């Protein structure tokens, strides 16, 4: 084992890189030697991977000097010597993919910044103690009084498996929760818990509609702790921010207004209490309620034509990403909100779709799609559709445009194939057509409109034609027009 680790280190030295290359058969042996490791799964031809490489290298050099050191590694997913198998084992489907490993086991996806400074900052946080011990009543009370995020507390009488399970769970929870534990009889007695995991919500969110703490009833396992925290962290109506918005499960109802717990906590809670009065009636409906500051989500509101005035605005979100705007004015008695929620749950409200005006003429080789025509064009089940999502400012999109137009010209006589494009910055598309960068291209054949295939091939005209011929529902003949009688004469 020591020889394997030494070989990997020597390889890094020979190549002059502080990133450990684990593309061969050394992966499992190497990661098991480290408490914490960040691994990049990449492909040599990937443009995003090439842009990440110098940032990743700089971060690796910096983190090598950290106390404790945090090694960074990489795996070439095209490497037949072991890289392909490793990437397959860990479900890598796009490049680059970054994953965090602890003691040889996968811990979590890396979802932090991809700049050198961002990687260093994120991994330094990961390297610190995820769960801290509190040994006296005053220390724990201070943590609870000052917390701006939910606090998960383990009350134990001694070291053991359950305390270790809490520590392991903390590796996934620490970015959004404070995790601490007590082995003190005094602390446990004062707080009235022994052999328990309890979630405390931030003091400023305390309210008359619910208790500010919840005790876990399930067995104290890592999986149960993580689920318990996720299910209970926000209570009846939490405070959504850009940093914690992923904790709020959909479907959800969000009230946007001037939320400010520092300068105006009383005014903030005035409207929150009105929302909670309604929320308590839907506790068993699987619906999440939240308040959020308009300034934090100005982009979302602007995209839905919601003005940044002093009024409370409400938006509901379905699990599939569809959004629904409450057109009625928010009332302090909660009746307007309650009526809106009832209609939302009953499916009686049409979703809001951001859309440019449909073009007056759409006879070109590439069909222009807008939000309001998406279903008519892309989801037309009599057509196979190749749809490009672009941004007007995107250089790659501009480079692709003449080739994409040429593709449309070559296929304009193939009746069952449509080449289309949509400005994704000005129009909404269904959740299954998720746009992660520009350009993003999907193939939506007949019969699979709700399960489109992301195009990952080359971007030359011949690459597209080869792909379409292979994937098309019906045969595709390019450039083979039937001769007319005039041609024959």
Tab-separated table of C-alpha atoms in Angstrom:
chain	number	residue	atom	x	y	z
A	1	UNK	CA	0.000	0.000	0.000
A	2	UNK	CA	2.782	2.430	0.926
A	3	UNK	CA	4.485	1.703	-2.408
A	4	UNK	CA	1.331	2.636	-4.304
A	5	UNK	CA	1.008	5.939	-2.480
A	6	UNK	CA	4.699	6.669	-3.028
A	7	UNK	CA	4.350	5.978	-6.758
A	8	UNK	CA	1.475	8.465	-7.078
A	9	UNK	CA	3.422	11.130	-5.215
A	10	UNK	CA	6.499	10.540	-7.380
A	11	UNK	CA	4.387	10.822	-10.523
A	12	UNK	CA	3.212	14.228	-9.350
A	13	UNK	CA	6.788	15.335	-8.707
A	14	UNK	CA	8.019	14.129	-12.107
A	15	UNK	CA	5.240	15.994	-13.895
A	16	UNK	CA	5.770	19.113	-11.803
A	17	UNK	CA	2.149	19.070	-10.713
A	18	UNK	CA	0.594	19.168	-7.262
A	19	UNK	CA	-2.555	17.519	-8.631
A	20	UNK	CA	-2.365	13.753	-8.113
A	21	UNK	CA	-3.248	11.824	-11.279
A	22	UNK	CA	-5.384	8.801	-10.379
A	23	UNK	CA	-6.415	7.828	-13.894
A	24	UNK	CA	-4.762	4.425	-13.623
A	25	UNK	CA	-5.517	1.684	-11.128
A	26	UNK	CA	-4.445	3.620	-8.033
A	27	UNK	CA	-7.706	5.368	-7.236
A	28	UNK	CA	-9.088	3.288	-4.360
A	29	UNK	CA	-5.660	2.794	-2.791
A	30	UNK	CA	-4.852	6.505	-2.843
A	31	UNK	CA	-8.112	8.018	-1.633
A	32	UNK	CA	-8.249	5.606	1.316
A	33	UNK	CA	-5.042	7.192	2.628
A	34	UNK	CA	-6.579	10.640	3.094
A	35	UNK	CA	-9.095	12.047	5.541
A	36	UNK	CA	-10.232	14.475	2.856
A	37	UNK	CA	-9.627	14.697	-0.884
A	38	UNK	CA	-11.133	16.613	-3.799
A	39	UNK	CA	-11.219	14.718	-7.113
A	40	UNK	CA	-11.844	16.153	-10.577
A	41	UNK	CA	-13.255	13.768	-13.183
A	42	UNK	CA	-12.441	15.145	-16.634
A	43	UNK	CA	-12.000	14.454	-20.343
A	44	UNK	CA	-8.966	15.799	-22.252
A	45	UNK	CA	-11.114	17.286	-25.029
A	46	UNK	CA	-13.452	19.149	-22.644
A	47	UNK	CA	-13.200	22.944	-22.960
A	48	UNK	CA	-14.497	23.597	-19.441
A	49	UNK	CA	-11.901	21.160	-18.087
A	50	UNK	CA	-9.120	23.002	-19.889
A	51	UNK	CA	-10.259	26.299	-18.385
A	52	UNK	CA	-10.441	24.749	-14.925
A	53	UNK	CA	-6.968	23.155	-15.128
A	54	UNK	CA	-4.788	26.170	-14.154
A	55	UNK	CA	-7.187	27.172	-11.356
A	56	UNK	CA	-7.232	23.614	-10.051
A	57	UNK	CA	-3.436	23.403	-10.188
A	58	UNK	CA	-3.024	26.670	-8.279
A	59	UNK	CA	-5.510	25.512	-5.654
A	60	UNK	CA	-3.672	22.192	-5.311
A	61	UNK	CA	-0.389	23.976	-4.636
A	62	UNK	CA	-1.980	26.222	-2.009
A	63	UNK	CA	-3.886	23.441	-0.262
A	64	UNK	CA	-0.791	21.247	-0.201
A	65	UNK	CA	0.620	23.757	2.305
A	66	UNK	CA	-2.582	23.889	4.346
A	67	UNK	CA	-2.624	22.546	7.904
A	68	UNK	CA	-3.781	19.865	7.514
A	69	UNK	CA	-2.908	19.451	3.812
A	70	UNK	CA	-5.845	18.833	1.460
A	71	UNK	CA	-4.803	16.839	-1.622
A	72	UNK	CA	-6.423	17.477	-4.995
A	73	UNK	CA	-6.578	14.683	-7.560
A	74	UNK	CA	-7.887	14.095	-11.056
A	75	UNK	CA	-9.176	11.159	-13.088
A	76	UNK	CA	-9.158	11.022	-16.891
A	77	UNK	CA	-12.495	9.424	-17.776
A	78	UNK	CA	-11.206	8.386	-21.215
A	79	UNK	CA	-8.292	6.381	-19.769
A	80	UNK	CA	-8.662	2.655	-20.483
A	81	UNK	CA	-6.181	1.752	-17.720
A	82	UNK	CA	-8.727	2.466	-15.011
A	83	UNK	CA	-10.100	5.966	-15.443
A	84	UNK	CA	-13.153	4.851	-17.418
A	85	UNK	CA	-14.114	2.290	-14.795
A	86	UNK	CA	-13.617	4.759	-11.939
A	87	UNK	CA	-15.796	7.384	-13.611
A	88	UNK	CA	-18.476	4.795	-14.305
A	89	UNK	CA	-18.436	3.612	-10.690
A	90	UNK	CA	-19.057	7.121	-9.377
A	91	UNK	CA	-21.732	7.994	-11.923
A	92	UNK	CA	-19.855	10.704	-13.798
A	93	UNK	CA	-21.991	11.913	-16.711
A	94	UNK	CA	-20.535	15.339	-17.495
A	95	UNK	CA	-17.193	17.120	-17.395
A	96	UNK	CA	-15.678	18.376	-15.281
A	97	UNK	CA	-17.331	16.731	-12.271
A	98	UNK	CA	-15.809	17.377	-8.842
A	99	UNK	CA	-16.464	15.121	-5.861
A	100	UNK	CA	-15.338	15.197	-2.242
A	101	UNK	CA	-14.069	11.993	-0.619
A	102	UNK	CA	-13.459	11.290	3.066
A	103	UNK	CA	-11.401	8.333	4.266
A	104	UNK	CA	-11.822	6.577	0.936
A	105	UNK	CA	-15.599	7.035	0.723
A	106	UNK	CA	-17.596	9.420	-1.435
A	107	UNK	CA	-18.850	12.228	0.802
A	108	UNK	CA	-20.579	14.814	-1.388
A	109	UNK	CA	-20.607	16.613	-4.707
A	110	UNK	CA	-18.423	19.707	-4.834
A	111	UNK	CA	-20.724	22.619	-5.660
A	112	UNK	CA	-18.477	25.525	-4.724
A	113	UNK	CA	-16.684	28.090	-6.911
A	114	UNK	CA	-14.264	26.860	-9.574
A	115	UNK	CA	-11.681	29.592	-9.230
A	116	UNK	CA	-8.450	28.834	-7.367
A	117	UNK	CA	-9.413	31.077	-4.445
A	118	UNK	CA	-12.911	29.620	-4.336
A	119	UNK	CA	-11.666	26.031	-4.297
A	120	UNK	CA	-9.158	26.849	-1.556
A	121	UNK	CA	-11.761	28.607	0.581
A	122	UNK	CA	-14.324	25.827	0.192
A	123	UNK	CA	-11.904	23.001	0.914
A	124	UNK	CA	-10.423	24.782	3.943
A	125	UNK	CA	-13.916	24.866	5.414
A	126	UNK	CA	-14.287	21.186	4.584
A	127	UNK	CA	-11.029	20.377	6.360
A	128	UNK	CA	-12.075	21.897	9.671
A	129	UNK	CA	-14.016	19.994	12.339
A	130	UNK	CA	-17.520	19.459	10.988
A	131	UNK	CA	-18.994	18.857	14.425
A	132	UNK	CA	-17.694	20.539	17.574
A	133	UNK	CA	-18.033	19.423	21.177
A	134	UNK	CA	-19.663	21.750	23.706
A	135	UNK	CA	-18.784	21.007	27.312
A	136	UNK	CA	-20.788	23.556	29.299
A	137	UNK	CA	-24.273	25.052	29.329
A	138	UNK	CA	-23.123	28.615	28.671
A	139	UNK	CA	-21.260	27.654	25.481
A	140	UNK	CA	-24.217	25.811	23.977
A	141	UNK	CA	-26.664	28.562	24.894
A	142	UNK	CA	-24.407	31.146	23.252
A	143	UNK	CA	-24.314	29.087	20.048
A	144	UNK	CA	-28.117	28.824	20.009
A	145	UNK	CA	-28.614	32.528	20.772
A	146	UNK	CA	-26.277	33.694	17.991
A	147	UNK	CA	-27.102	31.120	15.310
A	148	UNK	CA	-28.161	32.422	11.904
A	149	UNK	CA	-28.754	28.892	10.628
A	150	UNK	CA	-30.344	25.758	12.121
A	151	UNK	CA	-28.303	24.046	14.845
A	152	UNK	CA	-28.203	20.248	15.091
A	153	UNK	CA	-27.220	19.131	18.594
A	154	UNK	CA	-26.343	15.614	19.665
A	155	UNK	CA	-26.825	14.897	23.370
A	156	UNK	CA	-24.838	11.786	24.336
A	157	UNK	CA	-23.629	10.301	27.607
A	158	UNK	CA	-20.402	8.921	26.145
A	159	UNK	CA	-18.328	8.388	23.037
A	160	UNK	CA	-19.815	5.803	20.726
A	161	UNK	CA	-21.244	4.852	17.354
A	162	UNK	CA	-24.120	7.320	17.495
A	163	UNK	CA	-21.819	10.255	18.172
A	164	UNK	CA	-19.660	9.123	15.252
A	165	UNK	CA	-22.772	8.984	13.060
A	166	UNK	CA	-23.481	12.612	13.952
A	167	UNK	CA	-19.912	13.599	13.067
A	168	UNK	CA	-20.204	11.807	9.709
A	169	UNK	CA	-23.546	13.463	8.976
A	170	UNK	CA	-21.950	16.821	9.741
A	171	UNK	CA	-19.668	16.450	6.707
A	172	UNK	CA	-22.749	16.948	4.514
A	173	UNK	CA	-24.644	19.303	6.804
A	174	UNK	CA	-21.992	21.807	7.870
A	175	UNK	CA	-22.459	24.277	4.999
A	176	UNK	CA	-26.077	24.971	5.967
A	177	UNK	CA	-26.215	23.900	9.607
A	178	UNK	CA	-24.202	24.311	12.781
A	179	UNK	CA	-23.507	20.829	14.195
A	180	UNK	CA	-22.390	20.328	17.803
A	181	UNK	CA	-22.567	17.597	20.411
A	182	UNK	CA	-22.452	17.261	24.185
A	183	UNK	CA	-21.001	14.476	26.309
A	184	UNK	CA	-21.652	16.496	29.460
A	185	UNK	CA	-24.166	15.298	32.037
A	186	UNK	CA	-24.659	18.908	33.147
A	187	UNK	CA	-25.461	20.133	29.620
A	188	UNK	CA	-27.752	17.198	28.892
A	189	UNK	CA	-29.669	17.705	32.129
A	190	UNK	CA	-30.059	21.459	31.613
A	191	UNK	CA	-31.462	21.032	28.103
A	192	UNK	CA	-33.556	18.009	29.025
A	193	UNK	CA	-32.128	15.585	26.476
A	194	UNK	CA	-30.022	12.463	26.774
A	195	UNK	CA	-29.248	10.089	23.956
A	196	UNK	CA	-30.948	12.347	21.414
A	197	UNK	CA	-30.432	14.475	18.313
A	198	UNK	CA	-32.305	17.782	18.398
A	199	UNK	CA	-32.652	20.527	15.787
A	200	UNK	CA	-32.911	24.123	17.051
A	201	UNK	CA	-34.084	26.814	14.647
A	202	UNK	CA	-32.507	30.312	14.781
A	203	UNK	CA	-33.882	32.426	17.627
A	204	UNK	CA	-35.035	35.238	15.319
A	205	UNK	CA	-37.388	32.765	13.611
A	206	UNK	CA	-39.117	31.697	16.841
A	207	UNK	CA	-42.896	32.089	16.644
A	208	UNK	CA	-46.184	31.233	18.336
A	209	UNK	CA	-47.223	28.681	15.721
A	210	UNK	CA	-44.607	26.000	16.437
A	211	UNK	CA	-41.889	24.917	18.864
A	212	UNK	CA	-38.423	26.242	18.062
A	213	UNK	CA	-36.861	22.785	18.408
A	214	UNK	CA	-37.574	19.277	17.124
A	215	UNK	CA	-36.245	15.987	18.518
A	216	UNK	CA	-35.433	13.183	16.092
A	217	UNK	CA	-37.525	10.080	16.710
A	218	UNK	CA	-35.729	7.687	14.331
A	219	UNK	CA	-32.609	5.639	15.085
A	220	UNK	CA	-29.454	7.772	15.268
A	221	UNK	CA	-27.826	6.845	11.962
A	222	UNK	CA	-26.024	9.133	9.543
A	223	UNK	CA	-28.765	8.852	6.904
A	224	UNK	CA	-31.541	9.490	9.415
A	225	UNK	CA	-29.790	12.551	10.836
A	226	UNK	CA	-29.329	14.081	7.383
A	227	UNK	CA	-32.968	13.414	6.446
A	228	UNK	CA	-34.212	14.709	9.788
A	229	UNK	CA	-32.304	17.975	9.360
A	230	UNK	CA	-33.567	18.458	5.814
A	231	UNK	CA	-37.175	17.753	6.754
A	232	UNK	CA	-37.304	20.051	9.786
A	233	UNK	CA	-34.819	22.877	9.312
A	234	UNK	CA	-37.213	25.534	8.038
A	235	UNK	CA	-40.361	24.818	10.024
A	236	UNK	CA	-43.684	26.242	8.880
A	237	UNK	CA	-42.112	29.204	7.102
A	238	UNK	CA	-38.370	29.705	6.817
A	239	UNK	CA	-36.287	32.649	5.642
A	240	UNK	CA	-35.008	31.853	2.151
A	241	UNK	CA	-31.716	33.400	1.014
A	242	UNK	CA	-29.494	32.807	-2.031
A	243	UNK	CA	-27.228	30.680	0.191
A	244	UNK	CA	-29.889	28.374	1.632
A	245	UNK	CA	-32.531	28.265	-1.116
A	246	UNK	CA	-31.651	24.661	-1.992
A	247	UNK	CA	-32.875	23.586	1.458
A	248	UNK	CA	-36.440	24.590	0.606
A	249	UNK	CA	-38.180	21.668	-1.022
A	250	UNK	CA	-40.671	22.088	-3.842
A	251	UNK	CA	-43.572	22.514	-4.255
A	252	UNK	CA	-43.214	25.775	-2.386
A	253	UNK	CA	-44.937	29.105	-1.822
A	254	UNK	CA	-42.664	32.129	-1.331
A	255	UNK	CA	-43.684	35.593	-0.138
A	256	UNK	CA	-41.251	38.263	-1.353
A	257	UNK	CA	-41.017	41.629	0.425
A	258	UNK	CA	-38.491	43.790	2.318
A	259	UNK	CA	-37.158	41.117	4.659
A	260	UNK	CA	-34.609	42.634	7.041
A	261	UNK	CA	-33.991	40.953	10.390
A	262	UNK	CA	-31.192	43.373	11.305
A	263	UNK	CA	-32.890	46.729	10.770
A	264	UNK	CA	-36.566	45.801	10.953
A	265	UNK	CA	-37.187	42.430	12.649
A	266	UNK	CA	-40.644	43.446	13.886
A	267	UNK	CA	-41.839	44.504	10.437
A	268	UNK	CA	-40.298	41.414	8.881
A	269	UNK	CA	-42.085	39.078	11.267
A	270	UNK	CA	-45.375	40.963	10.863
A	271	UNK	CA	-45.784	39.637	7.324
A	272	UNK	CA	-44.151	36.310	8.106
A	273	UNK	CA	-46.790	35.682	10.768
A	274	UNK	CA	-49.511	36.338	8.166
A	275	UNK	CA	-47.943	33.724	5.927
A	276	UNK	CA	-47.589	31.255	8.792
A	277	UNK	CA	-51.239	31.667	9.715
A	278	UNK	CA	-52.048	30.214	6.294
A	279	UNK	CA	-49.149	27.747	6.218
A	280	UNK	CA	-50.326	25.934	9.354
A	281	UNK	CA	-53.425	24.810	7.449
A	282	UNK	CA	-51.289	22.964	4.875
A	283	UNK	CA	-48.861	21.088	7.128
A	284	UNK	CA	-49.939	17.739	5.670
A	285	UNK	CA	-49.964	18.805	2.008
A	286	UNK	CA	-46.211	18.448	1.388
A	287	UNK	CA	-46.020	22.175	0.676
A	288	UNK	CA	-43.115	24.390	1.777
A	289	UNK	CA	-43.665	28.030	2.746
A	290	UNK	CA	-40.968	30.705	2.889
A	291	UNK	CA	-40.338	34.424	3.028
A	292	UNK	CA	-37.560	36.046	1.005
A	293	UNK	CA	-36.162	39.499	0.430
A	294	UNK	CA	-37.006	41.086	-2.899
A	295	UNK	CA	-33.479	42.460	-3.136
A	296	UNK	CA	-32.006	38.952	-2.807
A	297	UNK	CA	-34.121	37.601	-5.654
A	298	UNK	CA	-34.539	40.678	-7.849
A	299	UNK	CA	-33.539	38.740	-10.966
A	300	UNK	CA	-36.216	36.102	-10.399
A	301	UNK	CA	-38.891	38.725	-9.785
A	302	UNK	CA	-37.903	40.862	-12.769
A	303	UNK	CA	-38.098	37.798	-15.015
A	304	UNK	CA	-41.724	37.419	-13.885
A	305	UNK	CA	-42.569	41.109	-14.406
A	306	UNK	CA	-42.856	41.683	-10.649
A	307	UNK	CA	-42.009	45.234	-9.582
A	308	UNK	CA	-39.664	45.986	-6.693
A	309	UNK	CA	-42.165	48.061	-4.699
A	310	UNK	CA	-43.186	47.760	-1.060
A	311	UNK	CA	-46.007	45.285	-1.656
A	312	UNK	CA	-45.811	41.618	-0.703
A	313	UNK	CA	-45.618	39.453	-3.827
A	314	UNK	CA	-46.223	35.705	-3.817
A	315	UNK	CA	-44.913	33.060	-6.198
A	316	UNK	CA	-45.588	29.320	-6.045
A	317	UNK	CA	-43.183	26.796	-7.529
A	318	UNK	CA	-44.004	23.263	-8.622
A	319	UNK	CA	-41.574	20.357	-8.284
A	320	UNK	CA	-40.940	20.403	-12.050
A	321	UNK	CA	-39.856	24.062	-11.947
A	322	UNK	CA	-43.103	25.609	-13.170
A	323	UNK	CA	-43.891	28.907	-11.437
A	324	UNK	CA	-47.211	30.531	-10.626
A	325	UNK	CA	-47.698	34.211	-9.842
A	326	UNK	CA	-50.340	35.371	-7.388
A	327	UNK	CA	-52.093	38.157	-9.266
A	328	UNK	CA	-54.349	39.198	-6.386
A	329	UNK	CA	-53.057	41.691	-3.817
A	330	UNK	CA	-51.724	40.179	-0.593
A	331	UNK	CA	-54.142	40.837	2.274
A	332	UNK	CA	-53.273	40.983	5.954
A	333	UNK	CA	-56.116	38.627	6.864
A	334	UNK	CA	-54.498	35.881	4.757
A	335	UNK	CA	-57.634	35.216	2.694
A	336	UNK	CA	-56.075	36.094	-0.664
A	337	UNK	CA	-53.042	33.896	0.031
A	338	UNK	CA	-55.208	31.019	1.224
A	339	UNK	CA	-57.362	31.197	-1.911
A	340	UNK	CA	-54.249	31.254	-4.097
A	341	UNK	CA	-52.748	28.208	-2.349
A	342	UNK	CA	-55.995	26.258	-2.745
A	343	UNK	CA	-56.085	26.992	-6.487
A	344	UNK	CA	-52.388	26.151	-6.833
A	345	UNK	CA	-52.825	22.748	-5.196
A	346	UNK	CA	-55.937	22.060	-7.280
A	347	UNK	CA	-54.101	22.847	-10.523
A	348	UNK	CA	-56.458	25.713	-11.329
A	349	UNK	CA	-53.775	28.314	-12.099
A	350	UNK	CA	-51.852	28.574	-15.346
A	351	UNK	CA	-48.054	28.623	-14.932
A	352	UNK	CA	-46.186	31.813	-15.701
A	353	UNK	CA	-44.008	31.463	-18.795
A	354	UNK	CA	-41.439	34.126	-19.599
A	355	UNK	CA	-41.599	34.692	-23.326
A	356	UNK	CA	-40.585	37.064	-26.064
A	357	UNK	CA	-43.254	37.809	-28.677
A	358	UNK	CA	-43.571	35.015	-31.230
A	359	UNK	CA	-41.961	36.019	-34.548
A	360	UNK	CA	-44.439	37.214	-37.186
A	361	UNK	CA	-42.701	34.997	-39.735
A	362	UNK	CA	-40.896	31.772	-38.913
A	363	UNK	CA	-40.082	30.294	-42.309
A	364	UNK	CA	-36.291	30.261	-42.027
A	365	UNK	CA	-34.136	27.120	-41.978
A	366	UNK	CA	-33.837	27.408	-38.189
A	367	UNK	CA	-37.156	27.794	-36.384
A	368	UNK	CA	-37.189	30.482	-33.693
A	369	UNK	CA	-38.771	29.234	-30.470
A	370	UNK	CA	-40.027	31.464	-27.647
A	371	UNK	CA	-41.520	30.494	-24.303
A	372	UNK	CA	-45.113	30.660	-25.513
A	373	UNK	CA	-44.437	28.518	-28.613
A	374	UNK	CA	-42.175	25.910	-27.007
A	375	UNK	CA	-44.853	23.238	-26.738
A	376	UNK	CA	-46.170	23.894	-30.249
A	377	UNK	CA	-42.757	23.551	-31.904
A	378	UNK	CA	-40.423	21.503	-29.719
A	379	UNK	CA	-43.072	19.219	-28.220
A	380	UNK	CA	-44.823	18.586	-31.526
A	381	UNK	CA	-44.929	14.784	-31.447
A	382	UNK	CA	-44.982	14.515	-35.244
A	383	UNK	CA	-41.468	15.977	-35.448
A	384	UNK	CA	-37.939	15.148	-34.321
A	385	UNK	CA	-36.496	18.429	-33.031
A	386	UNK	CA	-32.928	19.598	-32.440
A	387	UNK	CA	-33.185	22.659	-30.186
A	388	UNK	CA	-30.288	24.990	-29.316
A	389	UNK	CA	-30.528	27.157	-26.198
A	390	UNK	CA	-28.282	30.180	-26.628
A	391	UNK	CA	-27.441	33.544	-25.105
A	392	UNK	CA	-27.012	36.612	-27.349
A	393	UNK	CA	-23.703	37.506	-25.657
A	394	UNK	CA	-22.219	33.977	-25.869
A	395	UNK	CA	-19.137	33.728	-28.095
A	396	UNK	CA	-19.508	29.975	-28.639
A	397	UNK	CA	-23.112	30.535	-29.733
A	398	UNK	CA	-22.042	33.184	-32.240
A	399	UNK	CA	-19.414	30.813	-33.657
A	400	UNK	CA	-22.005	28.065	-33.978
A	401	UNK	CA	-24.664	30.227	-35.674
A	402	UNK	CA	-23.495	29.967	-39.331
A	403	UNK	CA	-22.964	26.211	-38.987
A	404	UNK	CA	-26.350	25.773	-37.348
A	405	UNK	CA	-27.999	27.786	-40.137
A	406	UNK	CA	-26.229	25.639	-42.734
A	407	UNK	CA	-27.511	22.543	-40.936
A	408	UNK	CA	-31.047	23.921	-41.140
A	409	UNK	CA	-30.608	24.612	-44.851
A	410	UNK	CA	-29.437	21.061	-45.521
A	411	UNK	CA	-32.341	19.532	-43.622
A	412	UNK	CA	-35.124	21.932	-44.629
A	413	UNK	CA	-36.649	19.366	-46.999
A	414	UNK	CA	-36.703	16.606	-44.358
A	415	UNK	CA	-40.293	17.072	-43.227
A	416	UNK	CA	-40.096	15.213	-39.919
A	417	UNK	CA	-36.948	16.990	-38.642
A	418	UNK	CA	-36.947	20.523	-37.221
A	419	UNK	CA	-33.828	22.545	-36.423
A	420	UNK	CA	-34.703	25.155	-33.803
A	421	UNK	CA	-33.158	27.679	-31.434
A	422	UNK	CA	-34.267	29.697	-28.411
A	423	UNK	CA	-32.783	32.626	-26.493
A	424	UNK	CA	-32.659	31.054	-23.034
A	425	UNK	CA	-32.027	34.416	-21.360
A	426	UNK	CA	-35.393	35.788	-22.495
A	427	UNK	CA	-37.621	32.713	-22.517
A	428	UNK	CA	-38.599	29.899	-20.162
A	429	UNK	CA	-38.358	26.234	-21.067
A	430	UNK	CA	-39.624	23.099	-19.272
A	431	UNK	CA	-37.488	21.714	-16.445
A	432	UNK	CA	-36.503	18.635	-18.447
A	433	UNK	CA	-34.713	20.955	-20.890
A	434	UNK	CA	-32.339	22.260	-18.222
A	435	UNK	CA	-29.771	24.769	-19.472
A	436	UNK	CA	-26.425	24.544	-17.679
A	437	UNK	CA	-24.326	26.610	-20.082
A	438	UNK	CA	-24.349	28.103	-23.550
A	439	UNK	CA	-24.978	26.717	-26.005
A	440	UNK	CA	-26.966	23.771	-24.633
A	441	UNK	CA	-28.468	21.535	-27.308
A	442	UNK	CA	-31.166	18.882	-26.925
A	443	UNK	CA	-32.560	16.231	-29.253
A	444	UNK	CA	-36.311	15.788	-28.731
A	445	UNK	CA	-37.549	12.944	-30.952
A	446	UNK	CA	-41.135	11.807	-31.395
A	447	UNK	CA	-42.380	9.958	-28.345
A	448	UNK	CA	-39.656	11.318	-26.043
A	449	UNK	CA	-40.543	14.973	-25.642
A	450	UNK	CA	-40.448	14.778	-21.845
A	451	UNK	CA	-37.137	12.924	-21.845
A	452	UNK	CA	-34.920	14.739	-24.366
A	453	UNK	CA	-31.333	13.724	-25.005
A	454	UNK	CA	-28.600	16.295	-24.420
A	455	UNK	CA	-26.370	16.590	-27.482
A	456	UNK	CA	-22.723	16.003	-26.517
A	457	UNK	CA	-21.136	15.581	-29.948
A	458	UNK	CA	-19.036	17.773	-32.211
A	459	UNK	CA	-20.327	21.079	-33.542
A	460	UNK	CA	-19.483	20.818	-37.209
A	461	UNK	CA	-22.349	20.434	-39.683
A	462	UNK	CA	-21.325	16.871	-40.534
A	463	UNK	CA	-21.267	15.969	-36.819
A	464	UNK	CA	-24.863	17.108	-36.426
A	465	UNK	CA	-26.008	15.316	-39.570
A	466	UNK	CA	-24.341	12.077	-38.518
A	467	UNK	CA	-26.042	12.300	-35.117
A	468	UNK	CA	-29.474	13.085	-36.570
A	469	UNK	CA	-29.256	10.225	-39.078
A	470	UNK	CA	-28.461	7.846	-36.239
A	471	UNK	CA	-31.080	9.127	-33.784
A	472	UNK	CA	-33.936	10.110	-36.081
A	473	UNK	CA	-37.257	8.301	-35.742
A	474	UNK	CA	-37.496	7.987	-39.543
A	475	UNK	CA	-34.802	7.715	-42.234
A	476	UNK	CA	-33.067	10.984	-43.086
A	477	UNK	CA	-31.833	11.673	-46.606
A	478	UNK	CA	-29.750	14.806	-46.959
A	479	UNK	CA	-29.341	16.571	-50.288
A	480	UNK	CA	-31.243	13.963	-52.269
A	481	UNK	CA	-34.093	15.837	-53.894
A	482	UNK	CA	-36.357	14.102	-56.349
A	483	UNK	CA	-35.806	15.220	-59.914
A	484	UNK	CA	-38.649	17.237	-61.381
A	485	UNK	CA	-39.844	16.740	-64.934
A	486	UNK	CA	-38.177	20.033	-65.837
A	487	UNK	CA	-34.836	18.705	-64.548
A	488	UNK	CA	-35.242	15.549	-66.610
A	489	UNK	CA	-35.835	17.545	-69.795
